[in-house]
Amino acid sequence: MAKSFNELIKNFAVIRNYVREFYVYGFKQREDFTAKSGRSYDNERRRIESYLREYVEVEQQRNGKALRLFIDPNEVTENPMFAVWQAKSFTKNDIFLHFVLMDIFKEGEAYSVNQVLARIDADYLVYFQDGFMVEALTLRKKLAEYVELAVLRRETRGREIYFSRVASVRLSGRALRAVQFFKEMAPLGVLGHYLLQQEDAMDAVFSYKHYFVMHTLEEQVCLDLLLAMREERWVMLTRFGRERAMRFMPVKVLVSGQSGRRYVVGKSKAGQFFAFHRLDQIERVEMAEVATDFVMEKEHFDEVRKFMWSAGFDRRVVHQLRVTLVIDEIREAYMLDRIRMEGRHGTLVRLTSKRFVFEIATYDLNGMKPFLRTLVGRIESLDSGDPAWERQFYAEIADMYRLYFEEGTTVGDI
């Protein structure tokens, strides 16, 4: 007999990958997911359509239906991706013990395992005639799980271990408003969403311009990486689509101001240069041994970071880039303001009233290309010390020019 469809999920990483594919890349079809069976795709698609129904767009293509998730940040005041976190599956024991334990511990009294078991039998199971029983081992595991989640606390009295309820967090009106804001941005995320669910509904007073809803799906990965950095540990890092985990020492989590993507920077082995990994491409993080040289590597990265243009770099040497620009300082003062504002650690030097030089030392010449393209038409000369990169930059400009203008355009025409 075929197993019936269940809307709840057991493995968050599986549906996280599907949501990521539908939202980041969009218009995916059944045939695009080959790692799992077609039935797995159908189940995950149906769950996503259930959780995020109003954000699902379906397009009929020549070879079948394609689906994508479209969320306009300007139209939402709360991250709809929180719904995915609330779909964890549970067993009959889970749901029964949750409500019974919350009822037993609501007065703040402390009980041992045997006392809790006796109360369950006397006060709850006595009303059921189906022979259902709770085993001591099952109860111990559930109590330990709630201690891990900080729902209960554990204390030793003589030879007995007692459990009691951790007091609920009471937040003032101002604190609740702060939680409402920071659950959407940082650092609260889905934790802030859970906190507000215990309170009365609040009016939506915030809207967001630069709003990256995907971050909430990466929050467990981000938390594990931050814990590893605090404990100065190596981790085993598994990326989607890769079977083997990678040994990695995380030293910093960075957020791109351009794309909103989050990266972890660190080293795969001693002696190598730093590498970056996107958090949305990491499936899971497992703690490993203590990194004895963590402090030294972090200090090294702090020095490297001074010459980074974006959250990443493609070269291991610092290049001195010098760009001579033709800008009228009277009529185009706004251009000078923009370059000073967006030029990061670069400097702008006045040569004459119509000629300026932008200079910067950076590892990331390729990362600077989008910024330099905004200056096309004003670049008089460009010197990076890397002729191959300069030829590529001008060739890309020529390709773009041909795309919009006429055939036969060469690099020299630019």
Coordinates of C-alpha atoms in Angstrom, one line a residue:
M1 CA 0.0 0.0 0.0
A2 CA 1.5 3.3 -1.0
K3 CA 2.3 5.7 1.8
S4 CA -0.1 8.6 2.0
F5 CA 1.0 12.2 1.6
N6 CA 1.9 14.0 4.9
E7 CA 2.1 17.7 4.9
L8 CA 4.5 17.7 7.8
I9 CA 8.2 17.2 7.3
K10 CA 10.9 15.1 9.1
N11 CA 14.0 16.5 7.5
F12 CA 14.1 20.3 7.2
A13 CA 17.2 20.2 4.8
V14 CA 15.2 18.4 2.1
I15 CA 12.4 21.0 1.8
R16 CA 14.9 23.8 2.3
N17 CA 16.7 22.7 -0.8
Y18 CA 13.4 22.6 -2.8
V19 CA 12.3 26.1 -1.5
R20 CA 15.7 27.4 -2.4
E21 CA 15.6 26.0 -6.0
F22 CA 12.1 27.4 -6.6
Y23 CA 12.8 30.8 -5.0
V24 CA 16.4 31.6 -6.1
Y25 CA 16.4 30.0 -9.5
G26 CA 12.7 29.8 -10.3
F27 CA 10.5 28.0 -12.8
K28 CA 11.8 24.5 -12.0
Q29 CA 10.2 21.4 -13.4
R30 CA 9.9 17.8 -12.2
E31 CA 12.7 16.7 -14.5
D32 CA 15.1 19.3 -13.0
F33 CA 15.2 17.3 -9.7
T34 CA 17.1 14.1 -10.5
A35 CA 18.7 13.4 -7.0
K36 CA 15.4 12.0 -5.7
S37 CA 12.4 10.2 -7.2
G38 CA 9.5 11.8 -9.0
R39 CA 7.3 11.0 -6.0
S40 CA 9.7 12.9 -3.7
Y41 CA 9.4 15.9 -5.9
D42 CA 5.6 15.7 -6.0
N43 CA 5.5 15.5 -2.1
E44 CA 7.8 18.5 -1.6
R45 CA 6.0 20.5 -4.3
R46 CA 2.6 19.9 -2.6
R47 CA 4.0 20.9 0.8
I48 CA 5.4 24.1 -0.6
E49 CA 2.1 24.9 -2.4
S50 CA 0.5 24.4 1.0
Y51 CA 2.8 26.5 3.1
L52 CA 3.4 29.3 0.6
R53 CA 0.3 29.0 -1.6
E54 CA -0.1 32.7 -2.4
Y55 CA 3.5 33.1 -3.5
V56 CA 3.6 30.1 -5.9
E57 CA 3.5 30.9 -9.6
V58 CA 3.0 28.1 -12.2
E59 CA 3.9 28.5 -15.9
Q60 CA 2.8 26.1 -18.6
Q61 CA 5.9 25.4 -20.7
R62 CA 6.2 23.3 -23.8
N63 CA 7.3 20.2 -21.9
G64 CA 5.3 20.6 -18.8
K65 CA 4.5 22.8 -15.8
A66 CA 7.2 24.9 -14.2
L67 CA 6.9 26.4 -10.7
R68 CA 8.6 29.3 -9.0
L69 CA 8.2 31.2 -5.7
F70 CA 7.8 35.0 -6.1
I71 CA 7.8 37.1 -2.9
D72 CA 7.9 40.9 -3.4
P73 CA 9.7 42.4 -0.4
N74 CA 7.7 45.6 -0.8
E75 CA 4.4 43.8 -0.4
V76 CA 5.1 41.8 2.8
T77 CA 5.5 42.9 6.4
E78 CA 6.4 39.4 7.7
N79 CA 8.7 36.8 6.2
P80 CA 6.4 34.1 4.8
M81 CA 9.3 31.6 4.9
F82 CA 8.7 31.2 8.7
A83 CA 5.9 28.9 7.8
V84 CA 8.4 26.3 6.6
W85 CA 9.9 26.1 10.1
Q86 CA 6.5 25.3 11.6
A87 CA 5.9 22.1 9.6
K88 CA 8.0 19.6 11.6
S89 CA 6.3 16.2 12.0
F90 CA 5.5 14.7 15.3
T91 CA 4.4 11.3 16.7
K92 CA 1.4 10.4 18.9
N93 CA 3.8 10.4 22.0
D94 CA 5.2 13.8 21.1
I95 CA 1.9 15.5 21.0
F96 CA 0.5 13.7 24.1
L97 CA 3.6 14.3 26.2
H98 CA 3.9 18.0 25.2
F99 CA 0.5 19.0 26.5
V100 CA 0.6 16.8 29.5
L101 CA 4.1 18.0 30.6
M102 CA 3.1 21.6 30.1
D103 CA 0.1 21.0 32.3
I104 CA 2.1 19.2 35.0
F105 CA 4.8 21.8 35.2
K106 CA 2.6 24.9 34.8
E107 CA 2.6 25.6 38.6
G108 CA 6.4 25.8 38.8
E109 CA 6.8 22.7 41.0
A110 CA 9.8 20.3 40.4
Y111 CA 9.2 16.6 39.8
S112 CA 11.4 13.5 39.3
V113 CA 10.9 11.2 36.4
N114 CA 9.0 8.7 38.6
Q115 CA 6.8 11.4 40.0
V116 CA 6.0 12.7 36.5
L117 CA 5.2 9.1 35.4
A118 CA 2.9 8.6 38.4
R119 CA 1.0 11.8 37.6
I120 CA 0.6 10.9 34.0
D121 CA -0.9 7.5 35.0
A122 CA -3.1 8.9 37.7
D123 CA -4.3 12.2 36.2
Y124 CA -4.4 11.6 32.5
L125 CA -4.2 8.0 31.3
V126 CA -6.8 6.9 33.7
Y127 CA -9.4 8.5 31.4
F128 CA -8.4 6.5 28.4
Q129 CA -9.6 2.9 27.8
D130 CA -7.3 2.1 24.8
G131 CA -4.4 0.7 27.0
F132 CA -2.0 3.5 25.9
M133 CA 1.0 3.7 28.2
V134 CA 4.0 6.0 28.5
E135 CA 7.3 4.1 29.1
A136 CA 9.9 5.6 31.4
L137 CA 12.6 5.6 28.7
T138 CA 10.3 7.6 26.4
L139 CA 9.6 10.1 29.1
R140 CA 13.3 10.5 30.0
K141 CA 14.1 11.2 26.4
K142 CA 11.3 13.8 26.1
L143 CA 12.4 15.5 29.4
A144 CA 16.0 15.6 28.1
E145 CA 14.9 17.1 24.8
Y146 CA 13.0 19.9 26.6
V147 CA 16.0 20.6 28.8
E148 CA 18.0 20.9 25.6
L149 CA 15.4 23.3 24.2
A150 CA 15.4 25.3 27.5
V151 CA 11.8 24.6 28.1
L152 CA 12.6 22.7 31.3
R153 CA 15.6 22.9 33.7
R154 CA 17.3 20.0 35.5
E155 CA 18.7 19.9 39.0
T156 CA 20.1 17.2 41.3
R157 CA 18.6 16.7 44.7
G158 CA 20.5 13.9 46.6
R159 CA 20.4 11.0 44.2
E160 CA 17.3 12.1 42.3
I161 CA 17.2 14.4 39.3
Y162 CA 14.3 16.9 39.3
F163 CA 12.8 18.8 36.4
S164 CA 10.9 22.1 36.5
R165 CA 9.5 24.6 34.0
V166 CA 11.7 27.5 32.9
A167 CA 9.8 30.8 33.5
S168 CA 8.3 32.3 30.3
V169 CA 9.9 35.4 28.9
R170 CA 7.8 38.5 29.6
L171 CA 8.5 41.4 27.3
S172 CA 7.4 45.0 27.5
G173 CA 5.6 46.7 24.7
R174 CA 8.7 48.4 23.5
A175 CA 10.7 45.1 23.6
L176 CA 7.9 43.4 21.6
R177 CA 8.1 46.1 19.0
A178 CA 11.9 45.6 18.8
V179 CA 11.3 41.9 18.4
Q180 CA 8.8 42.6 15.6
F181 CA 11.5 44.5 13.7
F182 CA 14.5 42.3 14.4
K183 CA 12.8 39.0 13.6
E184 CA 12.7 40.2 10.0
M185 CA 16.3 41.6 9.8
A186 CA 18.8 40.3 12.3
P187 CA 19.6 38.8 14.7
L188 CA 16.4 37.2 16.0
G189 CA 14.9 35.7 12.8
V190 CA 12.6 32.7 13.4
L191 CA 13.3 32.9 17.2
G192 CA 11.7 36.3 17.3
H193 CA 8.8 34.9 15.2
Y194 CA 8.3 32.2 17.9
L195 CA 8.4 34.7 20.7
L196 CA 5.7 36.9 19.1
Q197 CA 3.5 33.9 18.6
Q198 CA 3.0 33.7 22.4
E199 CA 1.7 37.3 22.4
D200 CA -1.4 39.0 21.1
A201 CA -1.2 39.9 17.4
M202 CA 0.5 43.2 16.8
D203 CA -0.2 45.8 14.0
A204 CA 2.3 45.6 11.2
V205 CA 4.2 48.9 11.3
F206 CA 7.4 48.0 9.5
S207 CA 8.2 47.6 5.9
Y208 CA 11.5 46.8 4.4
K209 CA 13.4 47.9 1.3
H210 CA 16.4 45.6 1.3
Y211 CA 14.8 42.5 2.5
F212 CA 16.1 38.9 2.0
V213 CA 13.5 36.4 3.0
M214 CA 15.8 33.4 2.2
H215 CA 17.9 34.1 5.3
T216 CA 15.5 32.4 7.6
L217 CA 16.0 29.0 5.9
E218 CA 19.8 29.3 6.6
E219 CA 19.4 30.2 10.3
Q220 CA 20.3 26.7 11.7
V221 CA 23.4 26.7 9.5
C222 CA 24.4 30.2 10.5
L223 CA 23.8 29.4 14.2
D224 CA 26.0 26.3 14.0
L225 CA 28.8 28.2 12.3
L226 CA 28.7 31.0 14.9
L227 CA 28.8 28.4 17.7
A228 CA 31.9 26.8 16.0
M229 CA 33.6 30.2 15.9
R230 CA 32.8 30.9 19.5
E231 CA 34.2 27.6 20.5
E232 CA 37.1 27.9 18.0
R233 CA 36.4 24.6 16.3
W234 CA 36.7 23.0 12.9
V235 CA 33.4 21.8 11.4
M236 CA 32.4 19.2 8.9
L237 CA 30.6 21.1 6.2
T238 CA 28.2 19.4 3.8
R239 CA 27.0 21.2 0.7
F240 CA 23.8 20.4 -1.3
G241 CA 24.5 17.8 -4.0
R242 CA 27.8 16.7 -2.5
E243 CA 28.1 13.4 -0.7
R244 CA 31.3 14.0 1.1
A245 CA 31.6 16.5 4.0
M246 CA 34.4 19.1 3.9
R247 CA 36.6 19.8 6.9
F248 CA 36.5 23.6 7.4
M249 CA 37.5 26.2 9.9
P250 CA 35.0 29.1 9.9
V251 CA 36.4 32.5 11.0
K252 CA 33.8 35.0 9.9
V253 CA 30.2 35.2 8.5
L254 CA 29.8 38.0 5.9
V255 CA 26.7 39.5 4.2
S256 CA 26.9 41.0 0.8
G257 CA 25.4 44.5 0.7
Q258 CA 24.8 44.0 -3.1
S259 CA 23.1 40.6 -3.3
G260 CA 22.1 40.0 0.3
R261 CA 23.7 36.6 0.2
R262 CA 25.5 35.4 3.3
Y263 CA 28.9 33.7 3.2
V264 CA 31.2 32.0 5.6
V265 CA 34.9 32.5 5.2
G266 CA 37.6 30.2 6.5
K267 CA 40.1 27.6 5.6
S268 CA 39.9 24.0 4.5
K269 CA 43.4 23.2 5.7
A270 CA 46.3 24.9 7.3
G271 CA 48.5 26.8 4.8
Q272 CA 45.7 27.4 2.3
F273 CA 44.3 30.8 1.5
F274 CA 40.8 31.7 2.7
A275 CA 37.8 30.4 0.9
F276 CA 34.2 31.4 0.8
H277 CA 31.0 29.3 0.9
R278 CA 27.4 30.6 0.4
L279 CA 25.2 29.7 3.4
D280 CA 22.3 28.9 1.1
Q281 CA 24.4 26.1 -0.5
I282 CA 25.4 24.5 2.8
E283 CA 23.1 21.6 3.8
R284 CA 24.4 21.0 7.3
V285 CA 27.3 21.8 9.7
E286 CA 28.7 19.3 12.3
M287 CA 31.1 20.3 15.0
A288 CA 34.6 18.8 14.9
E289 CA 37.8 19.2 16.9
V290 CA 39.1 22.4 18.5
A291 CA 41.2 24.6 16.1
T292 CA 44.5 25.4 17.9
D293 CA 45.4 28.2 15.4
F294 CA 41.9 29.8 15.2
V295 CA 43.0 33.1 16.8
M296 CA 46.0 33.5 14.4
E297 CA 43.8 32.7 11.3
K298 CA 41.2 35.2 12.5
E299 CA 43.8 37.9 12.9
H300 CA 45.2 37.1 9.4
F301 CA 41.7 37.4 7.9
D302 CA 41.2 40.8 9.6
E303 CA 44.2 42.0 7.7
V304 CA 43.0 40.5 4.4
R305 CA 39.6 42.0 4.9
K306 CA 41.0 45.5 4.6
F307 CA 41.5 44.9 0.9
M308 CA 38.2 43.1 0.1
W309 CA 35.8 44.8 -2.2
S310 CA 32.9 42.4 -1.7
A311 CA 32.1 39.2 0.2
G312 CA 34.6 37.1 -1.8
F313 CA 37.7 37.4 -3.8
D314 CA 39.1 35.5 -6.8
R315 CA 42.8 36.4 -6.4
R316 CA 45.4 35.9 -3.7
V317 CA 47.4 39.0 -4.4
V318 CA 46.5 42.6 -3.8
H319 CA 46.2 44.7 -6.9
Q320 CA 46.6 48.4 -7.1
L321 CA 43.9 49.7 -9.4
R322 CA 44.1 53.3 -10.7
V323 CA 41.2 54.7 -12.8
T324 CA 41.4 58.1 -14.3
L325 CA 38.0 59.7 -14.7
V326 CA 36.7 62.7 -16.7
I327 CA 34.1 64.4 -14.4
D328 CA 33.1 68.1 -14.3
E329 CA 33.3 68.9 -10.6
I330 CA 30.8 71.8 -11.0
R331 CA 28.1 70.3 -13.2
E332 CA 28.6 66.6 -12.0
A333 CA 29.3 67.0 -8.4
Y334 CA 26.8 64.2 -7.7
M335 CA 29.1 61.8 -9.5
L336 CA 32.0 62.6 -7.1
D337 CA 29.7 62.2 -4.1
R338 CA 28.5 58.8 -5.4
I339 CA 32.1 57.5 -6.0
R340 CA 33.2 58.6 -2.5
M341 CA 30.1 56.9 -1.0
E342 CA 30.3 53.7 -3.0
G343 CA 34.0 53.4 -3.5
R344 CA 34.5 51.7 -0.1
H345 CA 38.2 52.0 1.0
G346 CA 39.3 53.6 -2.3
T347 CA 40.3 57.2 -2.5
L348 CA 39.3 59.9 -5.1
V349 CA 42.1 62.5 -5.9
R350 CA 41.4 65.7 -7.9
L351 CA 43.9 66.3 -10.7
T352 CA 42.1 69.2 -12.4
S353 CA 38.5 70.6 -12.3
K354 CA 37.5 67.9 -14.9
R355 CA 39.9 65.0 -14.1
F356 CA 40.0 62.8 -11.1
V357 CA 41.8 59.6 -10.1
F358 CA 40.1 56.7 -8.2
E359 CA 42.7 54.5 -6.5
I360 CA 42.1 51.3 -4.5
A361 CA 44.1 48.3 -3.4
T362 CA 42.0 45.1 -3.6
Y363 CA 42.1 41.3 -4.0
D364 CA 38.8 41.4 -5.9
L365 CA 39.2 43.0 -9.3
N366 CA 36.3 40.9 -10.8
G367 CA 34.1 42.0 -7.9
M368 CA 34.7 45.6 -8.8
K369 CA 33.5 45.2 -12.4
P370 CA 29.8 46.2 -11.6
F371 CA 31.0 49.4 -9.9
L372 CA 33.4 50.2 -12.8
R373 CA 30.6 49.6 -15.4
T374 CA 28.6 52.4 -13.8
L375 CA 31.5 54.7 -14.8
V376 CA 31.6 53.8 -18.5
G377 CA 31.8 56.9 -20.6
R378 CA 33.9 58.7 -18.0
I379 CA 36.9 56.3 -17.8
E380 CA 39.9 57.9 -19.5
S381 CA 42.4 55.2 -18.5
L382 CA 42.6 52.2 -16.3
D383 CA 45.7 50.6 -14.8
S384 CA 45.5 47.4 -12.6
G385 CA 48.9 45.9 -13.2
D386 CA 47.0 42.8 -14.7
P387 CA 46.8 43.1 -18.5
A388 CA 44.7 40.0 -18.8
W389 CA 42.1 41.3 -16.5
E390 CA 42.1 44.7 -18.3
R391 CA 41.6 43.0 -21.7
Q392 CA 38.7 41.0 -20.3
F393 CA 37.1 44.1 -18.9
Y394 CA 37.3 46.0 -22.2
A395 CA 36.1 42.9 -24.1
E396 CA 33.0 42.6 -21.9
I397 CA 32.3 46.3 -22.5
A398 CA 32.7 45.7 -26.3
D399 CA 30.3 42.7 -26.1
M400 CA 27.8 44.9 -24.3
Y401 CA 28.2 47.7 -26.8
R402 CA 27.6 45.3 -29.7
L403 CA 24.5 44.0 -28.0
Y404 CA 22.9 47.4 -27.9
F405 CA 24.5 49.2 -30.9
E406 CA 26.1 48.0 -34.1
E407 CA 28.1 45.0 -35.3
G408 CA 31.8 45.2 -35.9
T409 CA 32.6 47.2 -32.7
T410 CA 36.1 46.4 -31.4
V411 CA 37.8 47.0 -28.1
G412 CA 39.6 49.9 -29.6
D413 CA 36.3 51.6 -30.5
I414 CA 35.4 51.9 -26.8

